Short mmCIF file of C-alpha atoms in Angstrom, two decimals:
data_model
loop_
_atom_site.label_atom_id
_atom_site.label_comp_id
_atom_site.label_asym_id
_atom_site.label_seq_id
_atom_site.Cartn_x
_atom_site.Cartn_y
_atom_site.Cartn_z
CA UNK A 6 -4.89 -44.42 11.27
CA UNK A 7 -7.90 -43.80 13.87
CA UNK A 8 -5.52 -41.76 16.04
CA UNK A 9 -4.43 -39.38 13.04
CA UNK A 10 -7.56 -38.81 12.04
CA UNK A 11 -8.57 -37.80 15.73
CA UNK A 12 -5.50 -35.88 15.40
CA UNK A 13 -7.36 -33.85 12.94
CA UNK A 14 -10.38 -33.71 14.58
CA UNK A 15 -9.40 -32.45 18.08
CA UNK A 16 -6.88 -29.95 16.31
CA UNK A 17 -8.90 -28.99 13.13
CA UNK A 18 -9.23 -25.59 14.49
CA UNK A 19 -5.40 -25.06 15.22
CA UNK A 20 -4.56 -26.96 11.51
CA UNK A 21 -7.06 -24.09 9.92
CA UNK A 22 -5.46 -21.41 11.46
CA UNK A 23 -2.01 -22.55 9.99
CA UNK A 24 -3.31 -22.97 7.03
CA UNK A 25 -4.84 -19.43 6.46
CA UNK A 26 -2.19 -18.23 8.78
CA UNK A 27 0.92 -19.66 5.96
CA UNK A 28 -1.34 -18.48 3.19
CA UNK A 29 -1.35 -14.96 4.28
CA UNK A 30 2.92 -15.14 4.91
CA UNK A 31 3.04 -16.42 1.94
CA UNK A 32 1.09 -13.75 0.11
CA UNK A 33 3.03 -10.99 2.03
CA UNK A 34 6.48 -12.45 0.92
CA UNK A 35 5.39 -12.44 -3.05
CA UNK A 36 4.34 -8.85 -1.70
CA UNK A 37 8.01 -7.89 -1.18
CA UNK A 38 9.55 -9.16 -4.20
CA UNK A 39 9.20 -7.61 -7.50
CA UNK A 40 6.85 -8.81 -10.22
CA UNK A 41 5.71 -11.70 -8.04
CA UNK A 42 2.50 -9.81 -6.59
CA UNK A 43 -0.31 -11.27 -8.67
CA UNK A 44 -3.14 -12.93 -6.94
CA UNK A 45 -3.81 -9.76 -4.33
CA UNK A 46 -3.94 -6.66 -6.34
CA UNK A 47 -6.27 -3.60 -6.53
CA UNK A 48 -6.33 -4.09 -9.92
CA UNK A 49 -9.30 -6.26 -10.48
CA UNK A 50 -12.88 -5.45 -11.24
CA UNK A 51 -14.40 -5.35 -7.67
CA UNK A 52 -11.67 -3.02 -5.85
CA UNK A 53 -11.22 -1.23 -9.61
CA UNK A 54 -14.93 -0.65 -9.52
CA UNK A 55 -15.40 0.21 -5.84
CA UNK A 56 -12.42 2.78 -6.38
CA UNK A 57 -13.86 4.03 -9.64
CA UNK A 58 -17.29 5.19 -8.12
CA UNK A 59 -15.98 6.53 -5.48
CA UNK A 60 -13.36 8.71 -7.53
CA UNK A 61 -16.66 9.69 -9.83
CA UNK A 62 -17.83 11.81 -6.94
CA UNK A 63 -14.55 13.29 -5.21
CA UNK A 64 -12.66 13.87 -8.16
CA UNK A 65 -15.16 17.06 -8.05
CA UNK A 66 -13.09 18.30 -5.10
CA UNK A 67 -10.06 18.86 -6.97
CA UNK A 68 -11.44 20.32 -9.77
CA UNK A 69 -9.81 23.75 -9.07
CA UNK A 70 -6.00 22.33 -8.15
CA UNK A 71 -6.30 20.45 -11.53
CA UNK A 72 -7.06 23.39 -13.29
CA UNK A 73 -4.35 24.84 -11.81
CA UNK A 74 -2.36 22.48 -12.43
CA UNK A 75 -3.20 21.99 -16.15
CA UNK A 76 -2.89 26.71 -16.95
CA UNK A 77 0.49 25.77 -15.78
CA UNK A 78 1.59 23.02 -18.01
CA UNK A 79 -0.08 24.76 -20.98
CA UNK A 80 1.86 27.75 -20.11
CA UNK A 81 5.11 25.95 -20.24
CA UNK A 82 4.74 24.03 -23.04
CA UNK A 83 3.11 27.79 -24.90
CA UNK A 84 6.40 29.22 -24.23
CA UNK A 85 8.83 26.12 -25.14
CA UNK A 86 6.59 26.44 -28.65
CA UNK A 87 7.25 30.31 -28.70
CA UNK A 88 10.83 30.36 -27.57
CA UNK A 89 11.53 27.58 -29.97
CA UNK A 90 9.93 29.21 -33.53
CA UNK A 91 11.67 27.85 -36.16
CA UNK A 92 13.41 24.52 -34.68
CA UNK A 93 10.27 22.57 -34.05
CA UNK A 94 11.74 19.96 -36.90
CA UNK A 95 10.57 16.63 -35.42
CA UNK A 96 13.95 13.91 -35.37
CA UNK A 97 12.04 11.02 -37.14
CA UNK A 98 14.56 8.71 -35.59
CA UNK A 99 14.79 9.11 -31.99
CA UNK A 100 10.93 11.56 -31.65
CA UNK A 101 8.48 8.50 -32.45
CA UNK A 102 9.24 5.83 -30.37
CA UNK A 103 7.34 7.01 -27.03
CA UNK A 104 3.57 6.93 -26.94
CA UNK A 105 1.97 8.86 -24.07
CA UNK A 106 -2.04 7.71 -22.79
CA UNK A 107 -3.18 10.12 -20.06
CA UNK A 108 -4.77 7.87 -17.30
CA UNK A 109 -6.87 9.02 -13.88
CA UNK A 110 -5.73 8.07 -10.06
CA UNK A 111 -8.05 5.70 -8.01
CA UNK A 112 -6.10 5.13 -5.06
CA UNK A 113 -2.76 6.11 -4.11
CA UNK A 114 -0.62 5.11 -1.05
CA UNK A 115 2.47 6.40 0.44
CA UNK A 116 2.79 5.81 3.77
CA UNK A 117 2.97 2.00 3.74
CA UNK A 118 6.59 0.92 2.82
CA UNK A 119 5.43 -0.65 -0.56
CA UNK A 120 3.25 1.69 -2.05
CA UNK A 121 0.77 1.42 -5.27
CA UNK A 122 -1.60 3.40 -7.41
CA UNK A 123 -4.41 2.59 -8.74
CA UNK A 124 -5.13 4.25 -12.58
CA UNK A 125 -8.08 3.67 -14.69
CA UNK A 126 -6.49 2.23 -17.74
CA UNK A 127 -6.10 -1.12 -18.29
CA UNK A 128 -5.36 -3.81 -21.37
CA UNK A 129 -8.22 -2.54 -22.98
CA UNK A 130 -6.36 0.54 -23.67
CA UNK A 131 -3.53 -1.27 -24.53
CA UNK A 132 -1.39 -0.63 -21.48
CA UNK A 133 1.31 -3.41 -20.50
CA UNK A 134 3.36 -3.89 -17.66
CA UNK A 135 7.07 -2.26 -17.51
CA UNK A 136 5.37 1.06 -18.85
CA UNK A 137 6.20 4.20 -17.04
CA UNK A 138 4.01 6.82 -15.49
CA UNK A 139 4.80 10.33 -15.01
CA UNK A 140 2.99 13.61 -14.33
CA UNK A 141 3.87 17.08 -15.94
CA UNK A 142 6.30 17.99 -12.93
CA UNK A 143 8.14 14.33 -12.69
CA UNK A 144 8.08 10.21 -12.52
CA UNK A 145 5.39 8.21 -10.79
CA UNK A 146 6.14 4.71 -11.12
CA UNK A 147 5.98 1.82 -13.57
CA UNK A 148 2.77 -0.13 -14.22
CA UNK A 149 2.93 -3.65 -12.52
CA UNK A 150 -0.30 -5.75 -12.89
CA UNK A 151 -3.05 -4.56 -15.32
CA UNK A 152 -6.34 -5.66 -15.75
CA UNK A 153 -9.45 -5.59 -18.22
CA UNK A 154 -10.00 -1.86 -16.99
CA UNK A 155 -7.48 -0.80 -14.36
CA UNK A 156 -4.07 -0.93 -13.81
CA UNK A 157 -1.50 -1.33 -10.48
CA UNK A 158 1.29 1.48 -10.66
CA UNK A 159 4.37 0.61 -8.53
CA UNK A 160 4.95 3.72 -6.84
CA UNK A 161 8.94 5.10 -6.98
CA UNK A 162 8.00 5.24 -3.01
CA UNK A 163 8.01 1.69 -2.65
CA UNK A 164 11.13 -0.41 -1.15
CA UNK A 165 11.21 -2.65 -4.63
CA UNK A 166 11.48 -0.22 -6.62
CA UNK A 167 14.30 0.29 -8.61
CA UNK A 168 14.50 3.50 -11.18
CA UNK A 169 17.41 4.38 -13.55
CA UNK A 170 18.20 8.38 -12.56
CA UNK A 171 21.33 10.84 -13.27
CA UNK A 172 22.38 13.41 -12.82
CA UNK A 173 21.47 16.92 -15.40
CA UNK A 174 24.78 18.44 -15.82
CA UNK A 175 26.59 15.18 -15.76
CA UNK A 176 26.07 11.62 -17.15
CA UNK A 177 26.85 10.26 -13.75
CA UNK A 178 24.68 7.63 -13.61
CA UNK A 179 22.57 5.95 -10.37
CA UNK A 180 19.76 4.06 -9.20
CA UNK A 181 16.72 5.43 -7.60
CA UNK A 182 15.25 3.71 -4.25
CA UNK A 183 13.56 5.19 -1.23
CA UNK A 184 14.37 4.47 2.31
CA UNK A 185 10.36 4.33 3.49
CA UNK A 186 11.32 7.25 5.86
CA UNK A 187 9.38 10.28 4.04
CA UNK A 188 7.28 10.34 1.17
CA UNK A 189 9.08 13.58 -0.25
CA UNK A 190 12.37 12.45 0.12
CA UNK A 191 14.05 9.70 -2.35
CA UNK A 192 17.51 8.06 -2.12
CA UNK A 193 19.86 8.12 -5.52
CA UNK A 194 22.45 5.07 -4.74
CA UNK A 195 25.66 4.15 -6.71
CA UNK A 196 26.49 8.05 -7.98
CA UNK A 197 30.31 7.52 -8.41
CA UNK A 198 32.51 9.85 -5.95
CA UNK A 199 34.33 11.45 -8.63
CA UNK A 200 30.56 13.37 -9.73
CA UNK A 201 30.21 17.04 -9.02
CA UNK A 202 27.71 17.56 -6.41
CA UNK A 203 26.20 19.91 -4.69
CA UNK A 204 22.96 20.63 -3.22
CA UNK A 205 20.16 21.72 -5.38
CA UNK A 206 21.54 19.84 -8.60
CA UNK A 207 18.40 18.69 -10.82
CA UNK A 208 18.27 15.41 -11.39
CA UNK A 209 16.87 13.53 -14.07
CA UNK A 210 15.54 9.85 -15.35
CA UNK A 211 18.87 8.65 -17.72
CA UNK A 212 18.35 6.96 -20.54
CA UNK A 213 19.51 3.67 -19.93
CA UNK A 214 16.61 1.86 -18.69
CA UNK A 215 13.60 1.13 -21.49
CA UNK A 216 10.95 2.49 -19.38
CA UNK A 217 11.25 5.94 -19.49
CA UNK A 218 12.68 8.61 -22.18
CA UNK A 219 15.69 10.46 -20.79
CA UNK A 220 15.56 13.99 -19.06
CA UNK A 221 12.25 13.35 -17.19
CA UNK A 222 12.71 15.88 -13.87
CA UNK A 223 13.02 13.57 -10.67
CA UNK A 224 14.07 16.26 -7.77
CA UNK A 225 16.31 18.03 -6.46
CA UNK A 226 19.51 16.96 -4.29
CA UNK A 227 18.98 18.07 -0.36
CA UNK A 228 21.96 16.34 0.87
CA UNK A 229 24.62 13.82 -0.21
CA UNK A 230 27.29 11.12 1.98
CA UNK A 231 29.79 8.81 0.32
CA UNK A 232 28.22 5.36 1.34
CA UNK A 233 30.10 2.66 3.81
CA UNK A 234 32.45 1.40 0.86
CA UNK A 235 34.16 4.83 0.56
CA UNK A 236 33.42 4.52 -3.58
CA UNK A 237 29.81 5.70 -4.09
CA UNK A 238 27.46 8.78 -2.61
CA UNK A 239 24.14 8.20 -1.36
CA UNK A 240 21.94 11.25 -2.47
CA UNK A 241 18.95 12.35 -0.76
CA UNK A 242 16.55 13.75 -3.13
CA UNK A 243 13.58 16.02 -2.54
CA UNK A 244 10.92 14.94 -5.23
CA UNK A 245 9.31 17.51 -7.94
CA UNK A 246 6.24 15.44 -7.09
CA UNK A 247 4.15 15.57 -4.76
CA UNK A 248 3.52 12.09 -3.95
CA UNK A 249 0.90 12.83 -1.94
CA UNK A 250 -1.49 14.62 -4.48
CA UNK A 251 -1.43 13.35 -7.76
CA UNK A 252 -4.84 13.12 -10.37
CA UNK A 253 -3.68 13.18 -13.64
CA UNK A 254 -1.12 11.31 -15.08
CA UNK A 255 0.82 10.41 -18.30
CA UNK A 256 1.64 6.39 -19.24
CA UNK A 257 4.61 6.23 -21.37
CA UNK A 258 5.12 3.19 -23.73
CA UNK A 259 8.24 3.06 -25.50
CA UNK A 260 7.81 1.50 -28.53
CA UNK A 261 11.33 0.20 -29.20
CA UNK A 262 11.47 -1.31 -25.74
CA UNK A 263 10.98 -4.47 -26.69
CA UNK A 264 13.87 -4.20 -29.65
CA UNK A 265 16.28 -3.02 -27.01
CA UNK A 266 15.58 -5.80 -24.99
CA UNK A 267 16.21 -8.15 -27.22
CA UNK A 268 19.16 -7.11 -28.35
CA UNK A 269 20.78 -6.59 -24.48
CA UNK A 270 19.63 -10.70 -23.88
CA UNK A 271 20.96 -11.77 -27.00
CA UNK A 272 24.29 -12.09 -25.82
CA UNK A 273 23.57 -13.38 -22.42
CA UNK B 23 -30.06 -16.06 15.37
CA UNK B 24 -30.64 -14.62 11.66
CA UNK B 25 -30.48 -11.13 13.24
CA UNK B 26 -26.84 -11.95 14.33
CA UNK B 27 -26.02 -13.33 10.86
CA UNK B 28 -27.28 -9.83 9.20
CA UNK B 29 -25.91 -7.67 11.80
CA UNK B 30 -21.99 -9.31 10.97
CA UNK B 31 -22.42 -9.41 7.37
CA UNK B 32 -23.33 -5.69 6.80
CA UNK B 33 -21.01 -4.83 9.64
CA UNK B 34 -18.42 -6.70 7.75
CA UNK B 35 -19.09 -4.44 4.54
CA UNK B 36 -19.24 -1.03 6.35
CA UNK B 37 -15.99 -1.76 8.25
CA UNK B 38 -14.15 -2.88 5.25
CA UNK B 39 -15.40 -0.26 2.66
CA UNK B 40 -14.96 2.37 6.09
CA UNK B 41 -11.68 1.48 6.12
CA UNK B 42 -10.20 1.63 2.43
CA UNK B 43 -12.19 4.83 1.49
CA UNK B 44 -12.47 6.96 4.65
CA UNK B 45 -10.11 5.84 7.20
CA UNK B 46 -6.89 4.87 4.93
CA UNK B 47 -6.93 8.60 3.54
CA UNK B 48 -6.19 10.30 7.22
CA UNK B 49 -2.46 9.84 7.23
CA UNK B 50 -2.12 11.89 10.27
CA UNK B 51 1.34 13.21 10.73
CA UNK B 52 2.32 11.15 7.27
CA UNK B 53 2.25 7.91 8.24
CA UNK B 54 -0.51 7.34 11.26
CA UNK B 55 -3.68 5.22 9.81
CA UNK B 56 -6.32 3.66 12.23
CA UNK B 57 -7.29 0.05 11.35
CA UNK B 58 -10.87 -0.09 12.68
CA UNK B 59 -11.90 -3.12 10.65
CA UNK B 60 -11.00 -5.19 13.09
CA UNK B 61 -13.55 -4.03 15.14
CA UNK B 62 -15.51 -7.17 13.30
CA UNK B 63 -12.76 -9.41 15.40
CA UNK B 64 -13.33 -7.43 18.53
CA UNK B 65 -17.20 -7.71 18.17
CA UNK B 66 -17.96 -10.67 16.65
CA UNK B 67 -19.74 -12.67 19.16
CA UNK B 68 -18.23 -14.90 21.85
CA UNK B 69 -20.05 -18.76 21.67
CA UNK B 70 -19.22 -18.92 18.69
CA UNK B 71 -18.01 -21.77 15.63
CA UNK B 72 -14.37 -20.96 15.62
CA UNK B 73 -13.58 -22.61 12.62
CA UNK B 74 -16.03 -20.43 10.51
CA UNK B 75 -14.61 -17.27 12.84
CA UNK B 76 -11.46 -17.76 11.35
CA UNK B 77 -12.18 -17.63 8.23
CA UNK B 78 -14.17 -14.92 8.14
CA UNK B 79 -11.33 -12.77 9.72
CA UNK B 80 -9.10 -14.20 7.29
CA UNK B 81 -11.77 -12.77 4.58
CA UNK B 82 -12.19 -9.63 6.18
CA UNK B 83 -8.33 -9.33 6.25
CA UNK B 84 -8.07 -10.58 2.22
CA UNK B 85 -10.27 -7.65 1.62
CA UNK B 86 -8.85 -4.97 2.90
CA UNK B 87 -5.34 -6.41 1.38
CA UNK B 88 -7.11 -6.28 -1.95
CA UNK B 89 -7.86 -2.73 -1.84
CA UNK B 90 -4.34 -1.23 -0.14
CA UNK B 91 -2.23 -3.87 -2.34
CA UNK B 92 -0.67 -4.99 0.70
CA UNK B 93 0.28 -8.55 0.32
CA UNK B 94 -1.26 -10.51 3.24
CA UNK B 95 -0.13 -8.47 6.16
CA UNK B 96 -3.97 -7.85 7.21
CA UNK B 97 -5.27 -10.79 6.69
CA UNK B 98 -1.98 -12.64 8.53
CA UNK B 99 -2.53 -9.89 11.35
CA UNK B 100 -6.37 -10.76 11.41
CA UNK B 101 -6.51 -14.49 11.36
CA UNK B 102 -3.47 -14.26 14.29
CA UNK B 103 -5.88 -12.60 16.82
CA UNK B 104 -8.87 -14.09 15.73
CA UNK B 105 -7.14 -17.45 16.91
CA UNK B 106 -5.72 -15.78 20.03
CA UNK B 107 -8.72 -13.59 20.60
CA UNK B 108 -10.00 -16.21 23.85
CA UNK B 109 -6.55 -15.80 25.77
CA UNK B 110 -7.35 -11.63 25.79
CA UNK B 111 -10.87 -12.44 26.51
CA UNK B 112 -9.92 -14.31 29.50
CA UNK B 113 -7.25 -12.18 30.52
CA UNK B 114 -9.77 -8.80 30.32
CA UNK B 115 -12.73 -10.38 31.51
CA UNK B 116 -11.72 -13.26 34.16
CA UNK B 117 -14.39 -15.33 35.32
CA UNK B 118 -17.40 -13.88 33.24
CA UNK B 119 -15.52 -15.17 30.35
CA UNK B 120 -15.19 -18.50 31.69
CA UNK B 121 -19.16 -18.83 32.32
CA UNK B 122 -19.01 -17.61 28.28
CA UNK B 123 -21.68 -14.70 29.71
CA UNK B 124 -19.77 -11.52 28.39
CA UNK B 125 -20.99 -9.18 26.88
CA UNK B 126 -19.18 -6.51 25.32
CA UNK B 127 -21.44 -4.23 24.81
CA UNK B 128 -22.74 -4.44 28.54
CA UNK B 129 -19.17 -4.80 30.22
CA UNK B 130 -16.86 -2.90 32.52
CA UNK B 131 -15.40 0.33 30.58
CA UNK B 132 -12.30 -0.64 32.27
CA UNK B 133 -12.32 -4.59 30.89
CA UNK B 134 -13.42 -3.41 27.64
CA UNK B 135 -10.31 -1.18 27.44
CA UNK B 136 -7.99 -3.40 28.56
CA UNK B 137 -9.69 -6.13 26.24
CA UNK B 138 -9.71 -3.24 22.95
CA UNK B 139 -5.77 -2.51 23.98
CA UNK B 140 -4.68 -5.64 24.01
CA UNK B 141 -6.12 -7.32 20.91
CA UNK B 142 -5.02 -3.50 18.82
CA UNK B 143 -1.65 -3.91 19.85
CA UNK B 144 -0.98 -7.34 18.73
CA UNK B 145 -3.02 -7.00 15.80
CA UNK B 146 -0.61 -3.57 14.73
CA UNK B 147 2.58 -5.05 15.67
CA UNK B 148 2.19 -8.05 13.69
CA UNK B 149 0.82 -6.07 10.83
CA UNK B 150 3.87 -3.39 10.75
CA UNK B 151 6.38 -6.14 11.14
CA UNK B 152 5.08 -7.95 8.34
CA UNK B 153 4.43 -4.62 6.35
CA UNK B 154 8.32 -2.81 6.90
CA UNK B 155 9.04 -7.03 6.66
CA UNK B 156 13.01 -5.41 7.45
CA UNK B 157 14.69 -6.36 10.84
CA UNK B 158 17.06 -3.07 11.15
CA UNK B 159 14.08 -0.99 11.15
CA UNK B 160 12.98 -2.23 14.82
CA UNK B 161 12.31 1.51 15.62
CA UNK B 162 9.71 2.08 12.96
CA UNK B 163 7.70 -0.49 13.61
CA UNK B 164 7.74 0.11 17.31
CA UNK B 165 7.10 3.89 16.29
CA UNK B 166 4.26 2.85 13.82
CA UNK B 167 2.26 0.60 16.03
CA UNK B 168 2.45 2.69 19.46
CA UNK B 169 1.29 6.00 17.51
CA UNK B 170 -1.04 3.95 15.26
CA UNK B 171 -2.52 1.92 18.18
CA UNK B 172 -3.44 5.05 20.02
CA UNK B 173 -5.27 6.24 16.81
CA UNK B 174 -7.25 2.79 16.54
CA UNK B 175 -8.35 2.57 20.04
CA UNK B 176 -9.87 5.73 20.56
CA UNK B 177 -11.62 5.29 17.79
CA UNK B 178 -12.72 1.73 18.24
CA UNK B 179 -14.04 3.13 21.50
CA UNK B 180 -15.67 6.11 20.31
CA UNK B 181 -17.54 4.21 17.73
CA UNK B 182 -18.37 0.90 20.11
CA UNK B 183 -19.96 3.63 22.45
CA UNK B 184 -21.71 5.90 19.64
CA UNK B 185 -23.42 2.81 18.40
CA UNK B 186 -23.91 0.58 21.46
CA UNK B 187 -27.91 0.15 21.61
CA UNK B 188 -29.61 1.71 24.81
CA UNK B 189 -29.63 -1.57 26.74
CA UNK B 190 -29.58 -2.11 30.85
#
């Protein structure tokens, strides 16, 4: 018993370093799986809050782009309403079920392989995980830890992330991931080979995941390769986005999300 | 004694809130960040309690995780050369090290570099190879750390000499 304890003793300083040493590899691992990231998140009041004043003064900066930005989105939405006289008859059925909250950017990453944003809505305004985020020109992410105040958006530039996409003149469907090699440039997986591509082809969010509403713009295709099983293409995809520059953004809720869900589990 | 304790804590601060709203917003070339908070682990002084050491770098390296959502790769990265940090020490230094009479501040530009290049290196490889956390991309990390290292230690430098006190 006396020899373990000097055990302790003469190592202590080795045993403390393992100890914070496993915590941290531990922390990073929950890092790289999905949903699992909860303890170390910006998130929380102090990094929220440390983020928030700082935004309170730089935001200024970018006053003019957002401007910009925002003539541009009025413009196109002024001439869908114009163009459309008439026809603006609101489907009751399929119209309601998506709720938008427009949210502000603390802190965005993109060239880490996993990368987050930070947005200054939180439970408080009723946002949830598994609710996207999107900007007038294309997707952002989904939300993936909220707090009080803030919330942690899961960047589509981040190696977990996993979006539903297809393609517009088709109804090929695909998943969206991103290789960590460029922050433009997106990878579309699982297209079958018998879709119609060619470079330039819009492509869209499909409507088969609960997140987002079908049609939002994703990018464009720059180049395409069947993968190593012969069956599928892998499609590189230069974003709408600029993932490098983003202030404003939208959070979409869809309300029925949670009836959909239930009824895909209730079989399982 | 109380000086020392002041002069760590607010240098703690400064190099953490440095980091997360200046320096993490360069992105030179798209993907080349310097980490200067470790400058804390570079500085920090030498007769020291090791035990409490350790856990401060494993504090400063919490923090900065908090506020880039990284996981633990900084604070893993930190705490790993805070525990190595005597074997560069000895290795830059030599025999002042040994008769625990270094100073950094005062030393060789040429020990200080090697001593700076050494404990960046580690720290950056361990932190991209925990970050990409992906064995077939051997290339990036090698790619990140060399490119990123650079970055950190000429600024680690610059700063060390811009706010070195006029001593000798």
């Amino acid at each position: 018993m006396q020899q373990i304890i000097n055990f302790f003793i003469r190592n202590k300083t080795f045993l403390l370093f393992l100890l914070l040493f496993s915590i941290s590899i531990f922390l990073t691992i929950q890092s790289h799986s999905y949903h699992k990231s909860k303890f170390i998140n910006s998130a929380n009041f102090l990094t929220g809050g440390v983020y928030e004043s700082v935004n309170n003064i730089s935001q200024y900066f970018g006053l003019k782009e957002e401007n910009q930005k925002l003539l541009e989105e009025n413009n196109n939405l002024k001439s869908l309403l114009f163009n459309a006289e008439g026809n603006l008859e609101i489907d009751s059925s399929y119209g309601g079920s998506y709720v938008l909250t427009s949210a502000q950017v603390f802190k965005n990453s993109y060239s880490a392989s996993n990368n987050y944003l930070t947005i200054n809505k939180g439970k408080k305004d009723s946002i949830k995980e598994d609710f996207g985020v999107i900007t007038s020109k294309g997707i952002v992410g989904i939300i993936d830890n909220t707090s009080n105040n803030y919330a942690r958006v899961m960047s589509i530039l981040n190696t977990n992330s996993r979006v539903n996409a297809q393609l517009k003149k088709t109804n090929h469907f695909g998943t969206l991931t991103w290789n960590t090699n460029s922050p433009e440039i997106v990878q579309l997986i699982d297209i079958p080979k018998q879709a119609p591509i060619q470079a330039g082809d819009t492509v869209i969010t499909g409507g088969r995941s609960t997140i987002f509403p079908k049609g939002i713009p994703i990018g464009v295709v720059l180049s395409y390769a069947l993968d190593d099983t012969e069956n599928y293409f892998t499609i590189d995809l230069k974003l709408f986005n600029d993932m490098t520059n983003i202030g404003h953004v939208h959070i979409v809720e869809n309300k029925d999300a949670g009836e959909i869900k239930k009824l895909d589990t209730r079989d399982e | 004694m109380n000086n020392a304790i002041t002069l760590n804590s607010i240098r703690f601060i400064v190099l953490v809130l440095v980091q997360v709203l200046l320096v993490n917003n360069i992105n030179f070339m798209g993907y080349i960040n310097p980490y200067i908070y470790i400058l804390f682990i570079i500085l920090y002084p030498i007769n020291n309690n090791r035990m409490l050491f350790l856990f401060l770098s494993f504090l400063l390296g919490l923090s900065v995780d908090l506020f880039l959502d990284s996981g633990g790769v900084h604070a893993a990265a930190s705490v790993f050369i805070a525990f190595t940090r005597p074997l560069f020490l000895k290795f830059a230094f030599g025999m002042t090290y040994e008769h625990q009479t270094v100073k950094i501040n005062t030393s060789d530009i040429g020990q200080r570099l090697t001593y700076f290049m050494l404990i960046i290196v580690v720290h950056h490889l361990l932190l991209f190879t925990l970050e990409v956390f992906n064995t077939s991309k051997v290339l990036l990390i090698l790619k990140k750390t060399l490119f990123s290292s650079i970055f950190t230690v000429i600024l680690c430098v610059l700063i060390t000499v811009l706010f070195s006190r006029k001593s000798k």
